[in-house]
Amino acid sequence: MITQDNFKSLLLSLDFACGSGHFLTELAIQAKPFVQKYRQVEPSAFFKNIYGIEKESRLSKVAKVSAFMYGQEGINILPHDALDDIPEIKLESFDILVANPPFAVEEFLENLSEEQREKYELFNTISDLGNKNIQCFFVERAKKLLAPNGVAGIIVPSSVLSNSDNTHIATREILLKYFDIVSIVELGGNTFSKTGTNTVVLFLRRKSQRPEPAEQYENRVLDFFENWQDEVESGGGMYRDIDSVKKYCEHIEVDFEHYQTLLLGIPSEQLLEYELFKEYKNEFDKSTEIINLKKRKSFKDFSYLEQEAELNKRFLEYLQAIEKNKLYYFILAFNNPQKVLIVKSPADNKEQKQFLGYEWSSAKGNEGLKYLTGSHITPLFDPDNRYNDQKINCWIQQNFNGNSEEFELQNLSEYITYASLVDLLDFSRKDFNKAFSLTPKKNLKIETKWELAKLENVCEIVRGASPRPIDKYITTDINSINWIKIGDVSEGSKYVTQTAKKITLEGAEKSRPVKEGDFILSNSMSFGRPYIMKISGCIHDGWLLLSKFSERLNKDYLYEILSYKDTQQQFSESAAGGVVQNLNTERVRSTKIPLPPLEVQQQIVDECEAIDQTVINAQQAIQQARNEIEDKINQIYISKYEFCEIRKISLDVQYGISEKMNTENKGYKIFRMNEIILGKMSDNGSMKYVDISQDEFLKYKLQKGDILFNRTNSIEHVGKTGLFSLDGDYCFASYLIRVIVNSDLAIPYFVNLIMNFSLFQEEAKSKASKAINQANINATIMKNIKVPVPPLPVQEKLVSEVEKLEQEITKNQKIVDESPNLKQQVMKRYL
């Protein structure tokens, strides 16, 4: 960060993927007043300490021109490959590094000499020069170029934090070994034009100690495993760091006394009873090395005791290798100097634009970045005051300065959390890959008297696969293979019974097959919902497949426990992502479920299925009542009652208010289309407001018996009609039409029934003008639609009968709505 203390000497700054040079010119602008105030030298002296590297020659020329236009011609723009050696660029010399390096560049390694490639640790993870993970190599390059205590802000794809290939794992190891992690800012897919790539900004500080503290910690972990008795007797010797082992044991919830037996090379039975260590043993026994060992004649020739000794020796080596690695990275993360400040962009598209303060336009002649207001207003920073403590950048700066305080500013708390670095890593997995989760895990587990088993231990979990481009493989041949999409299931359904689309055999070979009886689990959008296959087919990568179930697991019980709120809460807490929260195989595999005896599982299933049957009965009763209502209204239509226009039975037909709504809950509540629910106007607790005068409000104030008709939106929503019957002050939006019924001629309740009837709705939609994604019917057309108007006693009789049927619907809907709670009670009782 640029501060007074930094400018006791002129800083050396770098953008090693500078493009047209925007970061460099902005850095120079921000630094200029500091240079003038604290160094009393011409800013040009500082500009000469700013370097930019850009491989694309045309862009490097643009960067030079840009610096000149800003009066910063001293800035050094070097037209080189930043991953190669450059004479002007010295290792460990830069105090500030800012960059948005390229992502996923093909054949970038082929542009480097063999000698240069081998200078990178990451090259040891590469088996193919066609590797595209250039962003990872830029992270390692930052490690090479930053001076001790140098700071960096680097934009990388969010996959750098989570991908499980060797290159990404090694990149995270570099971050943990050589940097203090200060802040991680997660940005959504709308941040950088139309790329749609979810990105994070890594705010880092290069560790200052030499030799590297990572070397010391690695040596100390080796000492722990080789000389634990001596370490205990000396209290850790000069390092006094035995407590780090205790902290690790606390973190993984293993008793320190039990863990010491592993350090001594004689793991106790108590240690091996911990679930994590059971998983280690299970994985060890299934390993190819051990399976092949047991097949060898030389091994079979051993006595039973000799075989056990050999297996125990190998298991100890296996166990200690894993735990050395985990303990080492725990100590590295535990010694991160401050909590990590995590900033998360909202998932909602509209909220994300407000967060950024801009959006991208593709309108012809108006392309590019457009501020939502006249100036750039965003919670991220204040362009006029970089020290505004109501903005996120100020708190990132504070974290660089070591002020890691729990966040108290209410206006930013929805975006910011602080977390210890160890809580961003999952040390509970046997295959520890150093993935960062930006949703720090809470200690969530289901309270139960039964064994808790990870899902991966009772079934196989793999991700679906999508052939690209999918349209190439979709077919209309009804005899082809089922292609299961998210749209083929609905909330509350248990089974997948049919699909809207089919896929060719060629497409199926590139996707993931599923068979009847398998489970699929959505990993994105409405993530975590389980469905049981009643058909076979193929799934794309928006699904996870659960199959090959343990004999200890009743599959119907699995459905109920996956639907259980405590399991769903585990999914919610482990979901990650920017714009769209999602699960992946690792997060689902580590989810824990209670595993009672099969007879108890069956009892749970029996009671849950009984609840399901009452829901089916209730839904049938609801549908029957709705059918009866439809039949009764249809009888009115086909009887020989007079038909007349709506306007003739109305005192007034009126458009709503066109004032702009506000989000500060000022003024009067305003009804919109979303508040029309099942023929009624409902205050759903999330209504908008308009801040208008009382005189203006009175023109649009709703009275009981008013009917609101939606005149515009997609064609399915045009005609949505609801009766207002609430107490309180409400008005209505301009895209709604109010009908004030003349009670001498008609009963409002009756007119609302008629306007919600299928024949009326079909006519209204047919008279609406239609454009792409938009339809509209104006008040003149709507109020001239004719409806049956029987005598008032006939209307009263229909209203009375319908009210009784609606009471029946309400009673049965309550049964449906309460069923999830009843299932929760069943689960709690048995678990």
XYZ file of C-alpha atoms in Angstrom, residues 123-439:
317
model
C 7.316 -26.901 -14.601
C 7.797 -30.091 -12.557
C 3.993 -30.481 -12.522
C 3.679 -30.293 -16.320
C 3.516 -33.367 -18.535
C 2.479 -31.544 -21.720
C 3.931 -28.335 -23.173
C 0.417 -27.577 -24.374
C -0.559 -26.800 -20.774
C -2.632 -23.579 -20.646
C -2.266 -22.651 -16.963
C -0.235 -19.511 -17.646
C -1.912 -17.711 -14.726
C -0.224 -20.153 -12.323
C 3.218 -19.383 -13.740
C 2.567 -15.667 -13.281
C 1.919 -16.309 -9.581
C 5.294 -18.041 -9.303
C 6.870 -15.201 -11.298
C 5.501 -12.746 -8.718
C 7.226 -14.778 -6.006
C 10.525 -14.450 -7.892
C 10.270 -10.702 -8.554
C 8.906 -9.270 -5.301
C 11.360 -7.977 -2.737
C 11.014 -9.037 0.917
C 7.900 -7.274 2.269
C 6.889 -6.356 -1.291
C 3.118 -6.193 -1.826
C 1.017 -7.430 -4.717
C -2.472 -7.265 -6.107
C -2.941 -9.960 -8.765
C -6.151 -10.852 -10.597
C -6.470 -14.578 -11.322
C -9.324 -16.960 -12.199
C -11.068 -18.255 -9.080
C -10.079 -21.753 -10.256
C -6.564 -21.003 -8.953
C -8.034 -21.443 -5.474
C -9.809 -24.729 -6.113
C -8.740 -26.736 -9.186
C -7.273 -30.087 -8.190
C -4.702 -30.695 -10.943
C -1.040 -30.777 -9.910
C -0.209 -27.338 -11.321
C -2.956 -25.567 -9.386
C -2.134 -27.452 -6.178
C 1.531 -26.462 -6.533
C 0.476 -22.845 -7.157
C -1.409 -22.797 -3.866
C 1.646 -24.305 -2.174
C 3.698 -21.370 -3.487
C 1.138 -18.918 -2.121
C 1.189 -20.564 1.296
C 4.976 -20.900 1.498
C 6.133 -17.529 0.234
C 3.338 -15.018 0.821
C 1.281 -13.544 3.607
C -2.327 -13.765 2.412
C -3.824 -10.350 3.260
C -7.111 -10.280 1.389
C -9.008 -12.200 -1.292
C -11.654 -10.343 -3.288
C -14.024 -12.587 -5.208
C -15.506 -10.935 -8.303
C -18.413 -12.187 -10.364
C -18.647 -12.955 -14.057
C -19.899 -9.461 -14.947
C -16.676 -7.759 -13.860
C -14.621 -8.154 -17.010
C -16.742 -7.540 -20.075
C -18.270 -10.665 -21.619
C -15.649 -13.228 -20.616
C -17.916 -14.469 -17.841
C -14.855 -15.717 -15.950
C -15.194 -15.671 -12.179
C -12.047 -14.081 -10.805
C -10.381 -13.253 -7.516
C -7.955 -10.500 -6.629
C -5.143 -11.816 -4.424
C -3.708 -9.153 -2.124
C -0.372 -10.526 -0.949
C 2.786 -9.591 0.896
C 6.059 -11.360 0.111
C 7.449 -12.895 3.300
C 10.362 -10.868 4.614
C 12.547 -13.400 6.460
C 15.599 -14.939 4.828
C 16.149 -17.835 4.762
C 12.485 -18.465 3.915
C 10.355 -19.368 6.979
C 8.918 -22.201 4.872
C 12.315 -23.897 5.042
C 12.421 -23.609 8.830
C 8.877 -24.958 9.233
C 9.629 -27.887 6.917
C 12.720 -28.761 8.961
C 10.787 -28.459 12.210
C 8.074 -30.841 10.983
C 10.765 -33.362 10.025
C 12.221 -32.958 13.532
C 8.801 -33.608 15.073
C 8.430 -36.906 13.226
C 12.033 -38.051 13.663
C 12.811 -36.919 17.237
C 9.536 -36.336 18.990
C 10.711 -37.615 22.353
C 13.648 -35.172 22.307
C 11.319 -32.354 21.241
C 9.003 -33.025 24.189
C 11.866 -33.202 26.665
C 13.371 -29.926 25.416
C 10.007 -28.180 25.036
C 10.787 -27.608 21.370
C 14.300 -26.404 22.098
C 15.148 -22.875 20.950
C 12.019 -22.762 18.765
C 9.491 -23.387 21.537
C 6.981 -24.428 18.870
C 5.443 -27.655 20.188
C 2.249 -25.672 20.700
C 1.841 -25.569 16.896
C 1.300 -29.337 16.977
C -1.281 -28.925 19.740
C -3.063 -26.259 17.672
C -3.134 -28.636 14.722
C -4.641 -31.397 16.859
C -7.321 -28.992 18.106
C -8.098 -27.994 14.531
C -8.569 -31.561 13.252
C -10.304 -32.562 16.519
C -7.825 -35.286 17.453
C -6.596 -35.705 21.013
C -3.001 -34.470 21.341
C -1.989 -37.500 23.440
C -3.275 -39.850 20.751
C -1.596 -37.888 17.949
C 1.783 -38.081 19.684
C 1.771 -41.848 19.173
C 1.989 -41.218 15.417
C 4.930 -38.857 15.925
C 6.627 -41.597 17.961
C 6.042 -44.102 15.146
C 3.611 -46.336 17.065
C 0.092 -45.074 16.229
C -2.318 -46.151 18.964
C -5.606 -47.961 18.521
C -7.368 -44.836 19.833
C -5.787 -42.705 17.101
C -6.735 -45.181 14.385
C -10.352 -45.098 15.596
C -10.766 -41.469 14.512
C -12.805 -41.255 11.334
C -10.051 -39.490 9.400
C -7.547 -42.197 10.256
C -10.061 -44.910 9.344
C -10.283 -43.220 5.937
C -6.506 -43.278 5.652
C -6.504 -47.014 6.360
C -9.307 -47.675 3.891
C -7.500 -45.715 1.163
C -4.231 -47.481 1.952
C -5.847 -50.927 1.686
C -7.429 -50.005 -1.681
C -4.210 -48.609 -3.159
C -2.762 -50.353 -6.209
C 0.588 -50.727 -4.473
C -0.883 -52.725 -1.578
C -3.222 -54.799 -3.747
C -0.274 -55.785 -5.963
C 1.931 -56.443 -2.922
C -0.559 -58.963 -1.554
C -0.537 -60.823 -4.885
C 3.232 -61.324 -4.911
C 4.520 -64.812 -4.168
C 7.313 -63.422 -1.990
C 4.702 -61.727 0.221
C 2.510 -64.825 0.357
C 5.521 -66.829 1.493
C 5.744 -64.682 4.639
C 4.137 -65.904 7.832
C 0.974 -64.121 8.981
C 2.972 -62.115 11.530
C 5.583 -61.159 8.938
C 2.845 -60.033 6.540
C 1.233 -57.907 9.246
C 4.600 -56.364 10.136
C 5.286 -55.431 6.499
C 1.827 -53.943 6.042
C 2.052 -52.005 9.310
C 5.460 -50.643 8.337
C 4.156 -49.445 4.975
C 0.997 -48.020 6.517
C 3.051 -46.031 9.014
C 5.164 -44.582 6.171
C 1.978 -43.743 4.245
C 0.345 -42.173 7.291
C 3.318 -40.112 8.335
C 3.882 -38.806 4.790
C 0.326 -37.446 4.651
C 0.411 -35.978 8.143
C 3.837 -34.378 7.634
C 2.408 -32.552 4.649
C -0.725 -31.463 6.481
C 1.081 -30.352 9.616
C 3.595 -28.393 7.538
C 0.907 -26.419 5.686
C -1.096 -25.962 8.863
C 1.909 -24.310 10.514
C 2.437 -22.119 7.443
C -1.224 -21.032 7.442
C -1.373 -20.688 11.228
C 1.515 -18.216 11.078
C -0.182 -15.963 8.543
C 0.279 -12.585 10.322
C -3.338 -11.490 10.127
C -6.773 -12.867 9.426
C -7.653 -12.917 5.756
C -10.145 -10.258 4.730
C -12.572 -11.925 2.311
C -14.727 -9.824 -0.013
C -17.499 -11.574 -1.936
C -19.417 -10.099 -4.844
C -23.216 -10.617 -4.638
C -24.554 -13.612 -6.539
C -27.618 -11.754 -7.848
C -26.936 -10.185 -11.253
C -28.585 -6.859 -10.455
C -26.935 -6.611 -7.026
C -23.585 -7.452 -8.592
C -23.883 -4.472 -10.945
C -24.616 -2.205 -7.982
C -21.583 -3.683 -6.218
C -19.356 -2.899 -9.201
C -21.012 0.431 -9.963
C -21.077 -0.319 -13.675
C -22.311 -2.696 -16.334
C -21.148 -3.692 -19.811
C -23.133 -2.506 -22.808
C -23.155 -4.137 -26.235
C -25.573 -1.615 -27.734
C -24.335 -0.445 -31.125
C -22.540 2.854 -30.799
C -22.651 2.602 -27.020
C -20.393 -0.388 -26.395
C -18.231 -0.847 -23.345
C -18.297 -0.089 -19.647
C -21.158 2.149 -18.486
C -21.522 3.605 -14.995
C -24.934 3.020 -13.441
C -25.003 6.659 -12.339
C -23.251 9.761 -13.602
C -20.122 8.847 -11.636
C -18.581 5.637 -10.340
C -20.499 4.823 -7.145
C -19.598 1.486 -5.572
C -18.943 0.013 -2.114
C -15.496 -1.013 -3.397
C -13.832 2.409 -3.248
C -14.353 6.166 -3.318
C -12.508 7.693 -6.298
C -12.324 11.033 -4.475
C -11.141 9.672 -1.115
C -9.087 6.474 -1.036
C -9.231 6.496 2.788
C -13.025 6.525 3.085
C -13.696 3.946 5.829
C -17.137 3.328 4.367
C -15.498 1.635 1.377
C -13.970 -1.822 1.083
C -10.563 -0.718 -0.212
C -9.919 1.165 3.039
C -10.336 -2.050 5.032
C -8.037 -3.988 2.714
C -5.451 -1.276 3.346
C -6.047 -1.580 7.098
C -5.438 -5.331 6.843
C -2.117 -4.690 5.086
C -1.246 -2.509 8.069
C -2.063 -5.310 10.488
C -5.395 -3.931 11.710
C -7.342 -7.174 11.434
C -10.510 -6.331 13.329
C -13.880 -7.983 13.141
C -15.989 -5.922 10.781
C -18.547 -3.680 12.406
C -19.683 -1.329 9.646
C -23.185 -2.476 8.863
C -23.210 -1.074 5.328
C -20.312 -3.343 4.293
C -20.788 -6.410 6.488
C -22.799 -8.163 3.759
C -19.679 -8.195 1.570
C -16.839 -8.685 4.059
C -15.764 -11.428 6.416
C -12.518 -12.063 8.294
C -11.211 -15.603 8.660
C -8.070 -17.304 9.868
C -6.178 -18.773 6.933
C -6.316 -22.259 8.490
C -10.113 -22.058 8.324
C -9.978 -21.556 4.546
C -8.204 -24.909 4.116
C -9.796 -28.322 4.658
C -7.451 -30.445 6.777
C -10.152 -33.068 7.329
C -9.721 -34.670 3.917
C -7.395 -37.588 3.305
C -6.424 -36.131 -0.102
C -5.430 -32.685 1.170
C -4.998 -30.442 -1.914
C -4.721 -27.007 -0.238
C -7.911 -25.723 -1.915
C -9.082 -22.382 -0.527
C -12.744 -22.055 0.422
C -13.945 -18.447 0.656
C -16.821 -19.623 2.805
